[in-house]
Coordinates of N, CA and C in Angstrom, one line a residue:
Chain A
X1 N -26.6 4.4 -14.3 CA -26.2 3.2 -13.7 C -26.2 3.3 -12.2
X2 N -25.7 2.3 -11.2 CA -25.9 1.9 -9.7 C -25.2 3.1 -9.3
X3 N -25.4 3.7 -8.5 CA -24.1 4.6 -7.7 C -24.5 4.5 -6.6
X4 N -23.0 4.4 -5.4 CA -22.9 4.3 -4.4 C -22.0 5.5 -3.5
X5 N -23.0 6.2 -2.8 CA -22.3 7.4 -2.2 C -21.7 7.2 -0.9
X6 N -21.0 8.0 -0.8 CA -19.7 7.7 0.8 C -19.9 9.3 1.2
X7 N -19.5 9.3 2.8 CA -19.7 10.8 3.3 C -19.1 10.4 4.4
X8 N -18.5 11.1 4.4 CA -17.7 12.1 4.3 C -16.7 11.7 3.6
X9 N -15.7 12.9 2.5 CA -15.2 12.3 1.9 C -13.2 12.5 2.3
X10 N -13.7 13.2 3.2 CA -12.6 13.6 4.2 C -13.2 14.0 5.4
X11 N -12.0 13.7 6.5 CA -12.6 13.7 7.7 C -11.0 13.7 8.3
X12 N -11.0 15.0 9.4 CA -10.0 15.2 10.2 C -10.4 14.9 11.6
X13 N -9.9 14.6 12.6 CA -10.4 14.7 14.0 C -9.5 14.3 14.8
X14 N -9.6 14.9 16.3 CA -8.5 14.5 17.3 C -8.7 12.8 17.8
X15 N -7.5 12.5 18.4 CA -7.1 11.5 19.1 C -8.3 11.2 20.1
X16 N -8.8 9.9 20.0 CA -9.6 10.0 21.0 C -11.4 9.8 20.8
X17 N -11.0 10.8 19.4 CA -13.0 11.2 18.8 C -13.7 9.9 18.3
X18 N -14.9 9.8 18.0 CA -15.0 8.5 17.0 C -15.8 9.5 16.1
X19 N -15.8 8.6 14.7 CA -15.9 9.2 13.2 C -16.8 8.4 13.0
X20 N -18.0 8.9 11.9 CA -18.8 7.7 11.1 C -18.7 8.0 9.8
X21 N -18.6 7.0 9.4 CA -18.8 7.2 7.8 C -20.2 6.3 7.6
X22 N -20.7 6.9 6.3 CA -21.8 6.8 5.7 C -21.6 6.4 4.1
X23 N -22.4 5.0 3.5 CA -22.1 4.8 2.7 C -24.1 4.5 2.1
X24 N -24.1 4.9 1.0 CA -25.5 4.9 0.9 C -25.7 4.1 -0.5
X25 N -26.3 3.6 -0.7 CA -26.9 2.6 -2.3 C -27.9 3.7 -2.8
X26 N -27.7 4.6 -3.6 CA -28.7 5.5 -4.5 C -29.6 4.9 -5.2
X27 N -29.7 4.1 -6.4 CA -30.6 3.2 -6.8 C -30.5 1.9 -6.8
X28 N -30.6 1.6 -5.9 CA -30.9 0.3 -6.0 C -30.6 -0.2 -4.0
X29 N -31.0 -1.3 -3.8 CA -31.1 -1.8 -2.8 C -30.0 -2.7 -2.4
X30 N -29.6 -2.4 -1.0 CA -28.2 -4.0 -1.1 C -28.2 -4.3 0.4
X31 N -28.4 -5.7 0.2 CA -28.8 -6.4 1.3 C -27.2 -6.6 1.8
X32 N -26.0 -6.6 1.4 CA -24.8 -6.7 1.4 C -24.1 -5.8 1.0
X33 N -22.9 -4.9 1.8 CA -22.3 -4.1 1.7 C -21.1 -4.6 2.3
X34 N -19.8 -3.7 2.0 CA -18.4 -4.3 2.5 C -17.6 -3.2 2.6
X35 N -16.9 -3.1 4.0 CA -15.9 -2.1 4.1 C -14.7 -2.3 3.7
X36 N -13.8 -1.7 3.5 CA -12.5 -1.4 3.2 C -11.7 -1.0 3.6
X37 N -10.2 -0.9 4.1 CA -9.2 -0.4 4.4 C -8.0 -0.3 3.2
X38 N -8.0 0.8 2.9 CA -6.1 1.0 2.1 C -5.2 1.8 2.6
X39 N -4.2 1.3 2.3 CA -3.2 2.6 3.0 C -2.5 2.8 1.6
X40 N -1.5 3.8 1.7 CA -1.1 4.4 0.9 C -0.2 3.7 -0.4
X41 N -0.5 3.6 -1.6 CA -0.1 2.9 -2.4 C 0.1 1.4 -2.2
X42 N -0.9 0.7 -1.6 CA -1.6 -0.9 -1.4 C -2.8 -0.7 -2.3
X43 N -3.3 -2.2 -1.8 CA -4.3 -2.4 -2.5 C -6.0 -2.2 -1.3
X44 N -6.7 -2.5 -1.8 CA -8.3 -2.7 -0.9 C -7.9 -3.3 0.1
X45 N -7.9 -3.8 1.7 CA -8.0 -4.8 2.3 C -9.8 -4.8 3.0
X46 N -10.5 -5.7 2.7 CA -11.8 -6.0 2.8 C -11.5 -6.2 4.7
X47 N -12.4 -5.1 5.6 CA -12.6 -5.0 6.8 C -13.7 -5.9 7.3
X48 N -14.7 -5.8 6.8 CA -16.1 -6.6 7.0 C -17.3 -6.3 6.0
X49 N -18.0 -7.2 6.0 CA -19.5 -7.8 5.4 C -20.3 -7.3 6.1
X50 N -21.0 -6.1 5.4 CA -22.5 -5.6 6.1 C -23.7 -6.4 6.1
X51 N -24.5 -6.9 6.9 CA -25.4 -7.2 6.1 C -27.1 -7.3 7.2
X52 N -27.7 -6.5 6.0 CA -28.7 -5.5 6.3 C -29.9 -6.5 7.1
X53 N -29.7 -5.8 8.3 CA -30.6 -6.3 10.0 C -30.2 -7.7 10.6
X54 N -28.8 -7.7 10.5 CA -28.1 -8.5 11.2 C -26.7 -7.9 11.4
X55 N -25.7 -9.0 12.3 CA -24.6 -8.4 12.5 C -23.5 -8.6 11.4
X56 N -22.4 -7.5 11.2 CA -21.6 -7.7 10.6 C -21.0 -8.7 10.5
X57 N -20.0 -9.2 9.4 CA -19.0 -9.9 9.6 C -17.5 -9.6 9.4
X58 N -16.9 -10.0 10.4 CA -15.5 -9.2 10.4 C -14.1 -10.0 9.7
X59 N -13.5 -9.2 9.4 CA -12.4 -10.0 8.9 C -11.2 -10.6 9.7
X60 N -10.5 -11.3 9.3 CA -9.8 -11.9 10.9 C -8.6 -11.1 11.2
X61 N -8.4 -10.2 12.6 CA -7.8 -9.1 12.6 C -8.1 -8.1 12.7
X62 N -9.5 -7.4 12.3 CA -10.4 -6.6 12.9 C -10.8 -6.6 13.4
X63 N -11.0 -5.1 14.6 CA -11.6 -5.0 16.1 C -12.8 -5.0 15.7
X64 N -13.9 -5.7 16.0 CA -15.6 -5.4 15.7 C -15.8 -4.2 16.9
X65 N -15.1 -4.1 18.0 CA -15.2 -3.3 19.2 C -14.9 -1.7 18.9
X66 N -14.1 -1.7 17.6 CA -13.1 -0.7 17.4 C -13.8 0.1 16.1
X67 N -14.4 -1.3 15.4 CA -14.6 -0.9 14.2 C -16.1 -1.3 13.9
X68 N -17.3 -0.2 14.6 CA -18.5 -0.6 14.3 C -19.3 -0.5 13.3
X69 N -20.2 -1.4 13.0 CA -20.7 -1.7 11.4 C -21.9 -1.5 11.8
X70 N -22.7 -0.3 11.1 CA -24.4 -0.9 11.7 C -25.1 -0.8 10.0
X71 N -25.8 -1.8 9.8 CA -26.6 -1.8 8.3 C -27.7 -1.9 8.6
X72 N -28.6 -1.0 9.4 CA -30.0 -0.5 9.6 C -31.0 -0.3 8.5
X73 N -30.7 -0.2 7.9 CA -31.4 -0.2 6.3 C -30.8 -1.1 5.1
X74 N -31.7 -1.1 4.0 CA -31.3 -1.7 2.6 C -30.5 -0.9 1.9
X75 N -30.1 0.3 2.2 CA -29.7 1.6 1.4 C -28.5 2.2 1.9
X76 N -28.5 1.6 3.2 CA -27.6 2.4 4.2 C -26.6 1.3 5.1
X77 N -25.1 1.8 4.9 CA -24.5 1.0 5.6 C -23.4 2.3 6.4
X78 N -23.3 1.9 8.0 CA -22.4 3.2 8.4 C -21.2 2.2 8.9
X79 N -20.3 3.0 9.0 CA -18.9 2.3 9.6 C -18.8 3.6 10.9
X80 N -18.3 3.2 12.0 CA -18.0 4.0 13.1 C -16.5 3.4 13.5
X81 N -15.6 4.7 13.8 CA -14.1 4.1 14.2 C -14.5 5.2 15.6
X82 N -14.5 4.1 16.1 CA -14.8 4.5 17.5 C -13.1 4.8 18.9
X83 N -13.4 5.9 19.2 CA -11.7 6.4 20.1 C -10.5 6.1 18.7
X84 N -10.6 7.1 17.7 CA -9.9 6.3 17.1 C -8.1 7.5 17.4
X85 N -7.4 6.6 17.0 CA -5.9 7.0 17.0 C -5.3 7.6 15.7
X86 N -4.3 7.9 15.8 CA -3.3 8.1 14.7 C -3.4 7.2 13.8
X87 N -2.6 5.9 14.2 CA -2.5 4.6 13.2 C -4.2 4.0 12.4
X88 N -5.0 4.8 13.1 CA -6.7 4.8 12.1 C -6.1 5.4 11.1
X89 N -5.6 6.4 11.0 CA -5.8 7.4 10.3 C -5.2 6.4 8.6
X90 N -6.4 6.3 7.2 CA -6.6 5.7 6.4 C -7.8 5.9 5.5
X91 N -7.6 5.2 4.2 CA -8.9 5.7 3.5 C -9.6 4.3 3.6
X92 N -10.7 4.7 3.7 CA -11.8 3.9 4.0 C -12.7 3.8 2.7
X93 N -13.4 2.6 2.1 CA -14.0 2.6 1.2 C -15.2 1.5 1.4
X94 N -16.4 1.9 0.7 CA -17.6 0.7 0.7 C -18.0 0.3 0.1
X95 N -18.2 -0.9 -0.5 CA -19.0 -1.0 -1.7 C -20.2 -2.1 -1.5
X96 N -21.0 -2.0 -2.8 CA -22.7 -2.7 -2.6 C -22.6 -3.6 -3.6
X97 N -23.3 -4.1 -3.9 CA -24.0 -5.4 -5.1 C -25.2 -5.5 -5.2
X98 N -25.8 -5.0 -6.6 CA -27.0 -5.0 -6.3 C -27.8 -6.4 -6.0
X99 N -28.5 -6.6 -5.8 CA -28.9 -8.1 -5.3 C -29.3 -9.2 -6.2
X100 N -29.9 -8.4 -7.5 CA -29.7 -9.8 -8.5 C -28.5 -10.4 -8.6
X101 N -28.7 -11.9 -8.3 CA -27.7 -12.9 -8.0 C -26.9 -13.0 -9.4
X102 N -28.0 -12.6 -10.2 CA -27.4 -12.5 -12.2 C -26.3 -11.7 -12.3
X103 N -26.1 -10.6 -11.6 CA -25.3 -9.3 -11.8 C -24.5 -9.1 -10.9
X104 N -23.4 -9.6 -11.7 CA -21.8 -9.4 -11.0 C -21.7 -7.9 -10.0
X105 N -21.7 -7.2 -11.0 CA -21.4 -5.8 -10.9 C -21.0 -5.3 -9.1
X106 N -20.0 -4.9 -8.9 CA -20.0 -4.2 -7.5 C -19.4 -3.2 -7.9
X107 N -20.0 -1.9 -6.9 CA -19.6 -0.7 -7.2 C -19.7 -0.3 -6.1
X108 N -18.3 0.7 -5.9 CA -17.7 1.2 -4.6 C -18.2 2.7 -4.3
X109 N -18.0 3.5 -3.3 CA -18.5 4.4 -3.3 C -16.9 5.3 -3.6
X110 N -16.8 6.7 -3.6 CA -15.6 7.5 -3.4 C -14.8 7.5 -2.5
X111 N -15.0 7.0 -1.5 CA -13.9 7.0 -0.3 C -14.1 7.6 0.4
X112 N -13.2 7.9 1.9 CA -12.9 8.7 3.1 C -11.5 8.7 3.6
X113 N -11.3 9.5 3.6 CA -10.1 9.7 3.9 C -10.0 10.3 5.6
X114 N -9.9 9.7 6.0 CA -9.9 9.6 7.6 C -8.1 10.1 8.2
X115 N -8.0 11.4 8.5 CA -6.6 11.6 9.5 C -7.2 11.8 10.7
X116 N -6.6 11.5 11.8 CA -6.5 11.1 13.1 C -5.2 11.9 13.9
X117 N -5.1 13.1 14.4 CA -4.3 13.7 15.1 C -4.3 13.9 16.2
Chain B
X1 N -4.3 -21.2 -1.3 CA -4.9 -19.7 -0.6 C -4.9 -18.9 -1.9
X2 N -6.4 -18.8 -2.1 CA -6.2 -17.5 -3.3 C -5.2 -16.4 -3.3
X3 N -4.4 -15.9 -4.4 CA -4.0 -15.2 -4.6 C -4.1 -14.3 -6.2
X4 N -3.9 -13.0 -6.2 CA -3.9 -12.6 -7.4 C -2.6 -11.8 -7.3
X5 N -2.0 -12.3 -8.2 CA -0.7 -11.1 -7.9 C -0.8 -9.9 -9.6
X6 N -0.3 -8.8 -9.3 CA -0.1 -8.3 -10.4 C 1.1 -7.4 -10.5
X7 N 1.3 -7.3 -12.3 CA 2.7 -6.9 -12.8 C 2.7 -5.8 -13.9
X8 N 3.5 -5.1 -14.0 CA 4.6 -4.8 -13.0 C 3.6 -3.8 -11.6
X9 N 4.4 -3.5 -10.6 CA 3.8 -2.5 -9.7 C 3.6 -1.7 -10.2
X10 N 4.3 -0.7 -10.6 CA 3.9 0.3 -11.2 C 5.2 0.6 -12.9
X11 N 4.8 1.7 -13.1 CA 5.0 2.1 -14.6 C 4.8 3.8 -15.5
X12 N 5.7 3.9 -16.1 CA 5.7 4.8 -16.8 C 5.5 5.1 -18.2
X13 N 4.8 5.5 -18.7 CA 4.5 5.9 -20.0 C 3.9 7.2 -20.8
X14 N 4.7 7.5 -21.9 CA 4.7 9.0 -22.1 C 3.1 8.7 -22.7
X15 N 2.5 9.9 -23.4 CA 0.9 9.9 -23.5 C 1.4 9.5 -25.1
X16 N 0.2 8.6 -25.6 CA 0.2 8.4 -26.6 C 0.1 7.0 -26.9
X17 N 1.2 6.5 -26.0 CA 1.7 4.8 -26.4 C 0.7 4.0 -25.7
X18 N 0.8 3.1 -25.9 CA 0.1 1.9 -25.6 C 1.0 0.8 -24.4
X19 N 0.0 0.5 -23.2 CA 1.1 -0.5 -22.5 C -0.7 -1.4 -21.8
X20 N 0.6 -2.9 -21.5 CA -0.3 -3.6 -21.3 C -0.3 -4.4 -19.8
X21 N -0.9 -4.3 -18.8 CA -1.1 -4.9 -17.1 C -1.2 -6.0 -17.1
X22 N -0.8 -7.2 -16.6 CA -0.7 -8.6 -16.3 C -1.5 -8.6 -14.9
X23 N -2.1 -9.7 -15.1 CA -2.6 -10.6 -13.5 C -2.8 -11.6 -13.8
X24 N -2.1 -12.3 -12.4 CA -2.5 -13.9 -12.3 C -3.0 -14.4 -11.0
X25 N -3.7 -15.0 -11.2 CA -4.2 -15.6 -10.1 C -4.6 -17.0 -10.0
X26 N -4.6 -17.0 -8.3 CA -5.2 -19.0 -8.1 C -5.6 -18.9 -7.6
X27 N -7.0 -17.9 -7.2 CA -8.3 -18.1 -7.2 C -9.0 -19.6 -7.7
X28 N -9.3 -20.1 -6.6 CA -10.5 -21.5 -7.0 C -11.8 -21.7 -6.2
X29 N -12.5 -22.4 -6.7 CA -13.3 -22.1 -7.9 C -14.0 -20.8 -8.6
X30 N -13.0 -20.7 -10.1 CA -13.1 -19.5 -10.7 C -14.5 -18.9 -10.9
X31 N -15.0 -17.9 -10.5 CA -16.4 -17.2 -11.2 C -16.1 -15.8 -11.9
X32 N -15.3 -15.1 -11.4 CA -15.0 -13.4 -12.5 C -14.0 -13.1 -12.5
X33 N -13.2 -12.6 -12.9 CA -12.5 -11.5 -12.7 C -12.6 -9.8 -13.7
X34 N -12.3 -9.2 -12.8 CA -12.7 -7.4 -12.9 C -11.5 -6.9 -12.8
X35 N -11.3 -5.9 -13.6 CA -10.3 -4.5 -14.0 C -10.9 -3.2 -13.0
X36 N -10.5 -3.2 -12.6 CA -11.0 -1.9 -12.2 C -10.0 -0.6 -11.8
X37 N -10.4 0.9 -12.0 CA -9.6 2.0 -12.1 C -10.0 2.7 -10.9
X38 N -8.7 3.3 -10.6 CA -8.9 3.9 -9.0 C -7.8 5.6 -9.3
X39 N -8.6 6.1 -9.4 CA -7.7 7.7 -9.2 C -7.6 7.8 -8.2
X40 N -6.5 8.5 -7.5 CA -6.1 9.1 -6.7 C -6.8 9.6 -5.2
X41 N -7.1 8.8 -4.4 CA -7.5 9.4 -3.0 C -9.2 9.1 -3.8
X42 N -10.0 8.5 -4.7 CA -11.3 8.3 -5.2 C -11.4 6.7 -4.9
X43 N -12.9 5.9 -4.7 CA -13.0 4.7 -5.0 C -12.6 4.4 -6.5
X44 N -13.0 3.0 -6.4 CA -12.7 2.4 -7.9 C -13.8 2.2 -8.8
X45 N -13.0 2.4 -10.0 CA -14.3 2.2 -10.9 C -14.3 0.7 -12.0
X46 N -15.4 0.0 -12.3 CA -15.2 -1.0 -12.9 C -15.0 -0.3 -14.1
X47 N -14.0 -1.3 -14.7 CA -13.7 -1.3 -16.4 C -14.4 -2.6 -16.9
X48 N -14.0 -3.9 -16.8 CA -14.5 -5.2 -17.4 C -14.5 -6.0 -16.6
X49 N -15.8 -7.2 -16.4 CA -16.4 -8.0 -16.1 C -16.1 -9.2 -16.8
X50 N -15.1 -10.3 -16.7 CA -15.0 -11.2 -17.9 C -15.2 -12.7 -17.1
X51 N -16.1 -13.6 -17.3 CA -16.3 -15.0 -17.0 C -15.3 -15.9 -17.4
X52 N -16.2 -17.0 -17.2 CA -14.6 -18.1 -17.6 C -14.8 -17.9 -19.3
X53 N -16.1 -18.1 -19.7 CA -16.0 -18.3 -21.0 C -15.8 -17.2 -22.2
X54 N -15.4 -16.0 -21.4 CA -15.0 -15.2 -22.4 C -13.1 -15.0 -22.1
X55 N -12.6 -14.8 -23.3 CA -11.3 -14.5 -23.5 C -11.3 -12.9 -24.1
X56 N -11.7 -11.7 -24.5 CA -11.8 -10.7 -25.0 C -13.0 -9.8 -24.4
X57 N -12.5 -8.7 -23.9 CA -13.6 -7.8 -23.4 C -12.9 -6.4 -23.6
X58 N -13.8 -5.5 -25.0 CA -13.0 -4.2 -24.8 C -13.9 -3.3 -23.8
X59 N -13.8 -2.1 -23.7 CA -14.6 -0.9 -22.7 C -13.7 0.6 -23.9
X60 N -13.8 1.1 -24.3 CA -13.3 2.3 -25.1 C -11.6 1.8 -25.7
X61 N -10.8 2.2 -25.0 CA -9.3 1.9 -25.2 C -8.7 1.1 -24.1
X62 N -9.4 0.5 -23.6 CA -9.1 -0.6 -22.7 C -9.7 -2.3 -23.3
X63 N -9.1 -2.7 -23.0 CA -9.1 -3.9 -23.7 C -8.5 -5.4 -22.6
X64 N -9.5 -5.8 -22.2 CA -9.2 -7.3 -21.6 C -9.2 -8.4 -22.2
X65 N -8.1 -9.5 -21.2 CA -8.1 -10.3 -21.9 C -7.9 -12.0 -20.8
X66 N -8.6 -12.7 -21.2 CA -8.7 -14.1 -20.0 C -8.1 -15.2 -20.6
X67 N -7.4 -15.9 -20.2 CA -6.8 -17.5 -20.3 C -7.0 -17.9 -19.1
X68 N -8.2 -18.7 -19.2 CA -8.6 -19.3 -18.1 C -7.2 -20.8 -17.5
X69 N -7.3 -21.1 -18.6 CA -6.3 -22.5 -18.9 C -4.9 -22.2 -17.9
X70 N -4.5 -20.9 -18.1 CA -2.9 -20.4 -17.6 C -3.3 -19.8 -16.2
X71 N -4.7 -19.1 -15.8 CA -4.9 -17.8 -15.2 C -4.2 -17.0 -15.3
X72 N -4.5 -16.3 -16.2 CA -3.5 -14.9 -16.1 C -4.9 -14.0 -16.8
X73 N -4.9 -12.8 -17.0 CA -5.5 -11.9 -17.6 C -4.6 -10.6 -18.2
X74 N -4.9 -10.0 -18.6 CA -4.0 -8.7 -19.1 C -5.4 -7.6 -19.2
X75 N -4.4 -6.0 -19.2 CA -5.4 -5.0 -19.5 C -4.4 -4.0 -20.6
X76 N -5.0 -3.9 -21.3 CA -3.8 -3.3 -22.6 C -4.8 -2.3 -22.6
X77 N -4.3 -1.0 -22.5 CA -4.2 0.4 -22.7 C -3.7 0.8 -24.2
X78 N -4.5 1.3 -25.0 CA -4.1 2.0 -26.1 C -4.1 3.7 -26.3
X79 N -3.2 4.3 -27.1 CA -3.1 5.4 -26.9 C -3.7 6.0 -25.6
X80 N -2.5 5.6 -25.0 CA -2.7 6.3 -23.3 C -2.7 8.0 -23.5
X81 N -3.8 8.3 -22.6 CA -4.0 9.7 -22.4 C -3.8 10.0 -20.6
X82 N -3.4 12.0 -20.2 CA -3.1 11.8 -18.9 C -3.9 11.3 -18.2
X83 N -5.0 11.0 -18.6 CA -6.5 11.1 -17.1 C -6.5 9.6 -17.3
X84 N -5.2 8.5 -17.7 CA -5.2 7.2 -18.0 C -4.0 6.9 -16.8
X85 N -4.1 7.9 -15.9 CA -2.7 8.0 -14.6 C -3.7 7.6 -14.0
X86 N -3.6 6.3 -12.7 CA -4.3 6.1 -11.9 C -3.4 4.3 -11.3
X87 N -4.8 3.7 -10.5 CA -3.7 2.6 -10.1 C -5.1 1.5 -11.0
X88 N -4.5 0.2 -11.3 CA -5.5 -0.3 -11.9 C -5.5 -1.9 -11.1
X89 N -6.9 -2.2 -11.0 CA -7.0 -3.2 -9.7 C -7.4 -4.2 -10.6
X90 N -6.6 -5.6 -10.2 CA -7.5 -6.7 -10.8 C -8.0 -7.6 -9.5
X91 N -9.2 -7.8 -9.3 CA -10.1 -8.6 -8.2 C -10.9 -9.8 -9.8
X92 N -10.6 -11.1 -8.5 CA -10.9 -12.1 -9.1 C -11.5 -12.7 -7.6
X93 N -13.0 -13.2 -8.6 CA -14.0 -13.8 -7.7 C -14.3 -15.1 -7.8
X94 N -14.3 -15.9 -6.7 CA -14.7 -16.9 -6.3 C -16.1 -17.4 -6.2
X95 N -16.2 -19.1 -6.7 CA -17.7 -19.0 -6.9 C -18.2 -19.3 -5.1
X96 N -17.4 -20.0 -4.4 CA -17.8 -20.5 -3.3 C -17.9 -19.2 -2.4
X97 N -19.3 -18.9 -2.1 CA -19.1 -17.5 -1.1 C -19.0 -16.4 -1.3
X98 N -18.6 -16.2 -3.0 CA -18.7 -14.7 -3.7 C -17.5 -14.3 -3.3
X99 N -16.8 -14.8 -2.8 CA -15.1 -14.4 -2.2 C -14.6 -13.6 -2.9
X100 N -14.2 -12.4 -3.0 CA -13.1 -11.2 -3.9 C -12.0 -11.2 -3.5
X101 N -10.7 -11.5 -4.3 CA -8.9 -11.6 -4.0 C -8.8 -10.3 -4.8
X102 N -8.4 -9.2 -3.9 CA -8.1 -8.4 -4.7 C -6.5 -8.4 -5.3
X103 N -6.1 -7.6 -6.4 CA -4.5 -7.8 -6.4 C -4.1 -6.6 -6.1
X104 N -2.7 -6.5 -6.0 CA -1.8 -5.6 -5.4 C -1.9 -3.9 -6.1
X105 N -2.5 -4.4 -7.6 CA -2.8 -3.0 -8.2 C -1.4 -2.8 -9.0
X106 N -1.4 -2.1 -10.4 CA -0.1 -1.5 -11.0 C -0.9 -0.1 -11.2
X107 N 0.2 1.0 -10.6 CA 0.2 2.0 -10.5 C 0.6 2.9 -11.7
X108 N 0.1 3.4 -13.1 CA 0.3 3.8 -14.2 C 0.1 5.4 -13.9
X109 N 1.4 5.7 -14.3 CA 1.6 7.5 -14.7 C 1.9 7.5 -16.0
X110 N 1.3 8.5 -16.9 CA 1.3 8.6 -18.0 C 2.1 10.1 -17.9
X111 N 2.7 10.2 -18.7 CA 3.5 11.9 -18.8 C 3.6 12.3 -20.2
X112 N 3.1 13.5 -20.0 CA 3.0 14.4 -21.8 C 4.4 14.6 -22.4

């Protein structure tokens, strides 16, 4: 079936650094990808809409400045938390749809777990 | 404003028995709603996919179920096993825009 890989699947870093995460479509292609924010025993909160050789779209309340999205390929969507803080510190998730408009299906990648010290 | 809420938050059940997850939502205009399983510090994984016009969708010992009429859905767990400890998501999708409401999630520990 579809799988969607995420990288790093932890990630520590000082105050200050910026982080990228990497979220990749293995078979199949996705013109549309979507980031995530959860914190600890919540649910998903959907960050932004990737979408492949255009700009993201953000959700309302997200820094697009803070929180860069680049979807440079059909296969590849990266998130960058750019100078990030403490209060970054969260798991991050992405997920794809493959593009037949037939097929519900979305599948998320494993996560990132992002601390910020 | 779309909403999905679900019930209870979380939950306890020793391994063996059977328990069943509630979601409702007012999502409009209806196009899916999805179960999905989330272990611990992992993304999620789909369990069932169910339209308006289906009311019954099993996947192994998981079992969905849709009343479009009420909106509500349920996910009934039978003989719960430990690796059945996780949080379980119900996202209900919108036809306008492909819109996903996710819900709050009920948090199931199962204990031997």
């Amino acid at each position: 079936g579809a799988v969607v890989s995420q990288h790093p699947s932890r990630v520590i870093c000082k105050s200050g650094t910026s982080v990228k995460i990497e979220c990749r479509s293995l078979d199949f292609q996705a013109t549309t990808m979507f980031w995530y924010r959860q914190f600890p025993k919540k649910s998903l909160m959907l960050m932004a809409t990737s979408n492949e050789g255009s700009k993201a779209t953000y959700e309302q309340g997200v820094e697009k400045d803070k929180f860069l999205i680049n979807h440079a390929s059909l296969t590849l969507s990266t998130l960058t938390v750019t100078s990030a803080h403490p209060e970054d510190s969260s798991f991050y998730i992405c997920s794809a749809r493959p593009p037949d408009r037939f097929n519900e299906k979305l599948f998320f990648g494993s996560g990132t777990q992002l601390s910020v010290l | 404003k779309n909403q999905v809420e679900q019930s209870p938050q979380s939950l306890i059940i020793l391994e063996g028995k059977n328990c069943t997850l509630q979601c409702n939502y007012t999502v409009s205009p209806f196009s899916n709603l999805r179960w999905y399983k989330q272990d611990t510090g992992r993304g999620p994984v789909s369990l069932t996919i169910m339209t308006f016009s289906e009311n019954t969708k099993s996947n192994g010992r998981y079992t969905a179920t849709l009343d479009a009429d009420t909106k509500q859905s349920s996910l009934h767990i039978t003989a719960s096993q430990l690796s059945d400890s996780a949080s379980y998501i119900c996202v209900v999708s919108a036809k306008a825009g492909n819109m996903l409401t996710f819900g709050g999630g009920t948090r199931l520990m199962v204990k031997p």
